[in-house]
Tab-separated table of C-alpha atoms in Angstrom:
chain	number	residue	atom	x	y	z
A	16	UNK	CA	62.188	-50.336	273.222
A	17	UNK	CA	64.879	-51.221	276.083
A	18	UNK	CA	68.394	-50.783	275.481
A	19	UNK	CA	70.423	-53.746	276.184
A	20	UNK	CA	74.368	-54.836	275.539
A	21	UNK	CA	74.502	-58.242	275.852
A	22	UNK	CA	77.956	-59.160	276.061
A	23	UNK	CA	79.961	-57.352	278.857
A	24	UNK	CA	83.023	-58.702	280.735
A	25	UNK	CA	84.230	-57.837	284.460
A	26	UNK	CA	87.517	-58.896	286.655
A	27	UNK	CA	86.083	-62.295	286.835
A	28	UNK	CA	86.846	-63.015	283.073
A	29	UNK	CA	90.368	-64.390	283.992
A	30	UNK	CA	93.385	-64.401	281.145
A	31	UNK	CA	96.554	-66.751	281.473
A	32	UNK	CA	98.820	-64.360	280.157
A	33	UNK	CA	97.515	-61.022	281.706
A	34	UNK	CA	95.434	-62.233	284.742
A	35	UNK	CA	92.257	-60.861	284.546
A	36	UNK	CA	91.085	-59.861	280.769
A	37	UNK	CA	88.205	-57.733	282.109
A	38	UNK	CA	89.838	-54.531	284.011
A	39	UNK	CA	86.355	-53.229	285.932
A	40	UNK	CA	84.518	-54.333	288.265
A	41	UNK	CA	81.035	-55.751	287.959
A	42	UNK	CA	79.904	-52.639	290.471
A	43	UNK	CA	81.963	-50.252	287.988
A	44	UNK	CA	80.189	-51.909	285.331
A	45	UNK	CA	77.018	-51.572	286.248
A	46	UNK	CA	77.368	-47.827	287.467
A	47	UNK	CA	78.593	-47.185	283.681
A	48	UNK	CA	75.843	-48.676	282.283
A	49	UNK	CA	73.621	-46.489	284.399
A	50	UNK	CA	75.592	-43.646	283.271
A	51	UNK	CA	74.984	-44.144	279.454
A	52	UNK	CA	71.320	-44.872	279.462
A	53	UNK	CA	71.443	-48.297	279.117
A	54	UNK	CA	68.121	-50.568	280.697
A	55	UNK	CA	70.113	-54.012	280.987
A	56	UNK	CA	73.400	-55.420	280.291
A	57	UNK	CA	74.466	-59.406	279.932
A	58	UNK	CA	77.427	-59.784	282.151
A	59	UNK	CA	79.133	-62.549	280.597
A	60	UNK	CA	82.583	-63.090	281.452
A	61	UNK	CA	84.771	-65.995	280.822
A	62	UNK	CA	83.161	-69.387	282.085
A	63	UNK	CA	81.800	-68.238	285.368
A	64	UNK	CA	78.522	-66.546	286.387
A	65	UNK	CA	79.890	-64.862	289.355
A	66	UNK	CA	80.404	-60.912	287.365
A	67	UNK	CA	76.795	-61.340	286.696
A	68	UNK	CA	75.861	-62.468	290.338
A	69	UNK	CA	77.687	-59.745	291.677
A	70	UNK	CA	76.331	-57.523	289.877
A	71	UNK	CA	72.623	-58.811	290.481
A	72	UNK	CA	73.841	-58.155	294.290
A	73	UNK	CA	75.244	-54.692	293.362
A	74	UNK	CA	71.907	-53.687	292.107
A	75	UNK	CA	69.701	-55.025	294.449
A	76	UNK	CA	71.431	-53.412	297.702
A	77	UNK	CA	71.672	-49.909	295.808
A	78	UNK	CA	68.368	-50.155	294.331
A	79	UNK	CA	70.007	-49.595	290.518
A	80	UNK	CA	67.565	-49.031	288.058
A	81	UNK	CA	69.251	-51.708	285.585
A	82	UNK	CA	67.980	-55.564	284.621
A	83	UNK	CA	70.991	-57.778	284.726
A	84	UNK	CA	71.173	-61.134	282.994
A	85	UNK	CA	73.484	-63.447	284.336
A	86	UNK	CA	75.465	-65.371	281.674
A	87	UNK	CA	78.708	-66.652	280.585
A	88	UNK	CA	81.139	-66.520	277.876
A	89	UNK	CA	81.594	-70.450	277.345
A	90	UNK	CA	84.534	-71.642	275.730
A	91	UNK	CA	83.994	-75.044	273.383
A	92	UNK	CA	86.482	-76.998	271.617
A	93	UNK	CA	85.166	-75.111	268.935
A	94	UNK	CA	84.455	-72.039	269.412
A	95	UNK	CA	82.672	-69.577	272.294
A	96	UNK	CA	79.199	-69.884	272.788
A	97	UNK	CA	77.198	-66.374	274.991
A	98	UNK	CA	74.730	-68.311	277.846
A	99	UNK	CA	72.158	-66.435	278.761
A	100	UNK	CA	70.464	-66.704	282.164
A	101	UNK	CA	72.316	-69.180	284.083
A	102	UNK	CA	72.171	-69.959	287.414
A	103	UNK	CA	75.106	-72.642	287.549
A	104	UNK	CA	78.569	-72.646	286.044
A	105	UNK	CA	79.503	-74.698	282.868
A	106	UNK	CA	82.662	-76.222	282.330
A	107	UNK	CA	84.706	-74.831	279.232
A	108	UNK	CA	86.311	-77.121	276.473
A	109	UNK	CA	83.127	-79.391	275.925
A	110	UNK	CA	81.715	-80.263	272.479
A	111	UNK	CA	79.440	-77.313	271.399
A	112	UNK	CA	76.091	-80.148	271.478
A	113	UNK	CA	77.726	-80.859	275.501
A	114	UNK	CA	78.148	-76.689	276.175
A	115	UNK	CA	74.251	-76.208	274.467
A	116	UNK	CA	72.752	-79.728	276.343
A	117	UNK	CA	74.219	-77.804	279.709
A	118	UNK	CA	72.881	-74.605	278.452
A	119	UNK	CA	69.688	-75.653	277.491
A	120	UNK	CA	69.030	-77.944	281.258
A	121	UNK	CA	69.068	-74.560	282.701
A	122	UNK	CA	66.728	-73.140	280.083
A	123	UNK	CA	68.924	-70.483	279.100
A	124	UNK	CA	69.780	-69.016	275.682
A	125	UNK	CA	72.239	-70.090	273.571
A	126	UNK	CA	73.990	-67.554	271.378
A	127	UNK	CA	76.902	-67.882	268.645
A	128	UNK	CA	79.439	-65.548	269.749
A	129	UNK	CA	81.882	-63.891	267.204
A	130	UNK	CA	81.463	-66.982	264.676
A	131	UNK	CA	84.205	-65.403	262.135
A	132	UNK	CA	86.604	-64.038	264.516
A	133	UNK	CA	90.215	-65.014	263.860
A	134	UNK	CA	90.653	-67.869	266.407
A	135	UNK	CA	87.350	-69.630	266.304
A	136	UNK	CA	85.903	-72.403	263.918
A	137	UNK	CA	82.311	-71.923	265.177
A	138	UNK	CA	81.317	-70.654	261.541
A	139	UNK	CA	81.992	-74.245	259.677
A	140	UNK	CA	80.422	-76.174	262.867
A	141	UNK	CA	77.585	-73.817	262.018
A	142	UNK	CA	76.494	-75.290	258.366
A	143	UNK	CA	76.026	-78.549	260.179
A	144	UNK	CA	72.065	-77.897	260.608
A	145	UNK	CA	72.121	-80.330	263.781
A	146	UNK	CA	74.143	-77.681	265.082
A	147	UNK	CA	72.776	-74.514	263.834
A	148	UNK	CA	69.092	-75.683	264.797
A	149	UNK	CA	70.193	-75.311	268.607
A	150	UNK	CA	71.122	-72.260	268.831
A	151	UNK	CA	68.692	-69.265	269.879
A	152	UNK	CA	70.842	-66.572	267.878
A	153	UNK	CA	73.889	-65.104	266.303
A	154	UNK	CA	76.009	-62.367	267.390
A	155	UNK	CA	76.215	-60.452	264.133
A	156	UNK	CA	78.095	-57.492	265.574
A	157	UNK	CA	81.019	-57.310	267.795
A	158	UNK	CA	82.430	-53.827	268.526
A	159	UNK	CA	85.741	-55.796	269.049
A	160	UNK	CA	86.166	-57.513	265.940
A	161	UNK	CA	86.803	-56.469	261.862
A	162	UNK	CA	84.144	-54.966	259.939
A	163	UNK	CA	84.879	-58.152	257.668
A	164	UNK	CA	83.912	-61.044	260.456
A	165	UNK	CA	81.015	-59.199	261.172
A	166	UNK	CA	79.501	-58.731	257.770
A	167	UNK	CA	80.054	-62.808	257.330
A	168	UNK	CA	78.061	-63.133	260.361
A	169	UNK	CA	75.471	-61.052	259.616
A	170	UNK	CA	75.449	-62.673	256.198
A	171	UNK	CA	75.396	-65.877	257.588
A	172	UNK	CA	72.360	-65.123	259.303
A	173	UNK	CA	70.552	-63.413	256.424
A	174	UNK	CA	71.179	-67.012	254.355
A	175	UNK	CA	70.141	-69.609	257.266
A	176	UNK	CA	67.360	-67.296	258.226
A	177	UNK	CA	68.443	-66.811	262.308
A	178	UNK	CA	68.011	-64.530	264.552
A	179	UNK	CA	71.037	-61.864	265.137
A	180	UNK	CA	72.324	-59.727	268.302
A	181	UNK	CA	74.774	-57.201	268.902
A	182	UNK	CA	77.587	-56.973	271.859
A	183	UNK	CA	80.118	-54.738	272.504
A	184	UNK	CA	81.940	-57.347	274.176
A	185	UNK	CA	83.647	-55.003	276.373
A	186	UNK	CA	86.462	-55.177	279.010
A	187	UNK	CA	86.937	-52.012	279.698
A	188	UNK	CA	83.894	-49.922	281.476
A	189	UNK	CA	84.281	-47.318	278.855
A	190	UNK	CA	83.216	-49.558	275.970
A	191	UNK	CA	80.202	-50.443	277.448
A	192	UNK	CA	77.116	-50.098	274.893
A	193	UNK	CA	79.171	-49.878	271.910
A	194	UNK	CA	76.668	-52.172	269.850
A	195	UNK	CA	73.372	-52.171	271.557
A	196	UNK	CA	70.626	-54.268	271.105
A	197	UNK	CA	66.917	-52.908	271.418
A	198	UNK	CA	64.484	-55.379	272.936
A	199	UNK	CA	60.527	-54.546	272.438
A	200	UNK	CA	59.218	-54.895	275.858
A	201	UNK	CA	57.715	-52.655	278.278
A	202	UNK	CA	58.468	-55.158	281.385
A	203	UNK	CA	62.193	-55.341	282.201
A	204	UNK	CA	62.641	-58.929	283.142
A	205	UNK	CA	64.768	-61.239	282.035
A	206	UNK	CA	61.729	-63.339	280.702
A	207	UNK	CA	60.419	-60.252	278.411
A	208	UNK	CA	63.968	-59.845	277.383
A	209	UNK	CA	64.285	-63.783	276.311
A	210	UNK	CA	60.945	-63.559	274.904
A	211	UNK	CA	61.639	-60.637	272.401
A	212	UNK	CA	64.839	-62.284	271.252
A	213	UNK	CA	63.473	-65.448	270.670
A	214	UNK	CA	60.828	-63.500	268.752
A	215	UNK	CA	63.388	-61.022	266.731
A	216	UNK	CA	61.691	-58.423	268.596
A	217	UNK	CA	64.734	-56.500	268.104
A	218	UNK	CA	66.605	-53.549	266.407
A	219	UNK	CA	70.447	-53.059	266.400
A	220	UNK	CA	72.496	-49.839	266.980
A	221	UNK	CA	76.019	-50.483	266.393
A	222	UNK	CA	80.115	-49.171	266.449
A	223	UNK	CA	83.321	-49.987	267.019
A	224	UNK	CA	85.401	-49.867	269.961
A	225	UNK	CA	88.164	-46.472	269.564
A	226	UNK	CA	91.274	-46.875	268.972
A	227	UNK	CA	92.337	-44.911	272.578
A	228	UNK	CA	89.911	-47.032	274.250
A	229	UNK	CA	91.668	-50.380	273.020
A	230	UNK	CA	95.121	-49.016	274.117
A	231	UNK	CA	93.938	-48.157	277.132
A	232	UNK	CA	92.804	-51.799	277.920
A	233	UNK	CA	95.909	-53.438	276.819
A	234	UNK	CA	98.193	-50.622	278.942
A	235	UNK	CA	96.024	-51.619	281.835
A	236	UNK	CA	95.914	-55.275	280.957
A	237	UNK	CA	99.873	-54.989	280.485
A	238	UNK	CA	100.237	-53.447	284.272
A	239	UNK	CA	97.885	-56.287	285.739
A	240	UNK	CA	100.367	-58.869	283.826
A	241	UNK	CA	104.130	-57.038	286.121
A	242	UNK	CA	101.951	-57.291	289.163
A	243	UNK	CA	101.144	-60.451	288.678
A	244	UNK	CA	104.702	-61.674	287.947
A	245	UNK	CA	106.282	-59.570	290.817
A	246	UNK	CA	103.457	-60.933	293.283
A	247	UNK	CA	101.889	-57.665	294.082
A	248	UNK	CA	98.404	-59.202	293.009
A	249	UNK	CA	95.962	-57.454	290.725
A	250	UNK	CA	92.208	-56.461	291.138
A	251	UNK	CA	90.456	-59.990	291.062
A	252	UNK	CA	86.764	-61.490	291.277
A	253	UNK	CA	86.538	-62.125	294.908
């Protein structure tokens, strides 16, 4: 069994009030997933593909022992849908059939992110079974989110019969592999890794995201916000 987070965010998730709403890099990502044991991460920040490029690039010239799959964190008009495996950008704010059709020409995965989080209506879009039928998988944990939204999901899934993940969804380095999800394979590649999900070859291990570590994202998110205003700049996916 590899160990896997599969939703991680870098400085190229950008935020219109704070800036960036990732506050590491995708090389300080990457190094902190090394650190912790983890055997791939899916850097998907907010509707762009370059975090996980970079970090393909990262790991390639230092030779990290890591499997990175590229992806996104898609926003629809409904709700946010985790890509998995792109190789192109997709533009935010389509329908959730337009964001899967895009998803699904570049044969990645499509994954419900955070269905019952506060500011989403993915979770009523979902008992439309035109809808639910396209998707490869729910995330049914989210180390960012209440206990509450996540036991809906994972009830959800447990009534519809689909297949669940786990994400820490984290911004901040030292969140990384909060909820992990075990993929059966002995090959990492991002094929094996697409193949056990498919197949709920899978196990979860999962927490919460601390207290101190949530402060100290905001405090840091709060800092890029003044530098931004004051036109000092902030760290940025260049």
């Amino acid at each position: 069994m590899k160990k896997f987070d599969l939703h991680v965010h870098s400085t190229c998730s950008k935020h219109k009030m704070w800036g960036i709403d990732g506050i590491n890099t995708p090389e300080e990502i990457v190094d902190r997933a090394v650190q912790i044991g983890l055997d791939g991460i899916a850097v998907t920040d907010h509707n762009t593909i370059k975090g996980g490029q970079r970090a393909i690039q990262y790991v390639k010239a230092k030779k990290v022992p890591l499997l990175i799959i590229p992806g996104a964190e898609i926003r629809t008009i409904t709700g946010d849908i985790l890509a998995f495996g792109l190789s192109e950008n997709i533009k935010a704010k389509l329908t959730v059939h337009e964001t899967i059709d895009a998803i699904k020409d570049q044969n990645a995965i499509a994954v419900v992110a955070h269905p019952y989080k506060y500011n989403t209506k993915m979770a009523l879009k979902l008992k439309d079974s035109s809808i639910r039928s396209r998707f490869d998988a729910v995330e049914v944990f989210n180390a960012n989110i209440t206990k509450k939204a996540n036991k809906k999901a994972l009830r959800f899934v447990e009534d519809y019969n689909m297949l669940g993940i786990a994400g820490s969804d984290a911004h901040y380095k030292m969140n990384i592999g909060k909820a992990i999800t075990l993929l059966d394979i002995n090959n990492l590649s991002v094929d094996d890794a697409f193949s056990a999900i498919k197949n709920n070859k899978i196990k979860l291990f999962c927490s919460y995201t601390p207290l101190r570590n949530i402060f100290y994202l905001y405090i840091n998110k709060f800092r890029q916000m003044v530098k931004k205003r004051i036109g000092k700049g902030n760290k940025t996916c260049i």
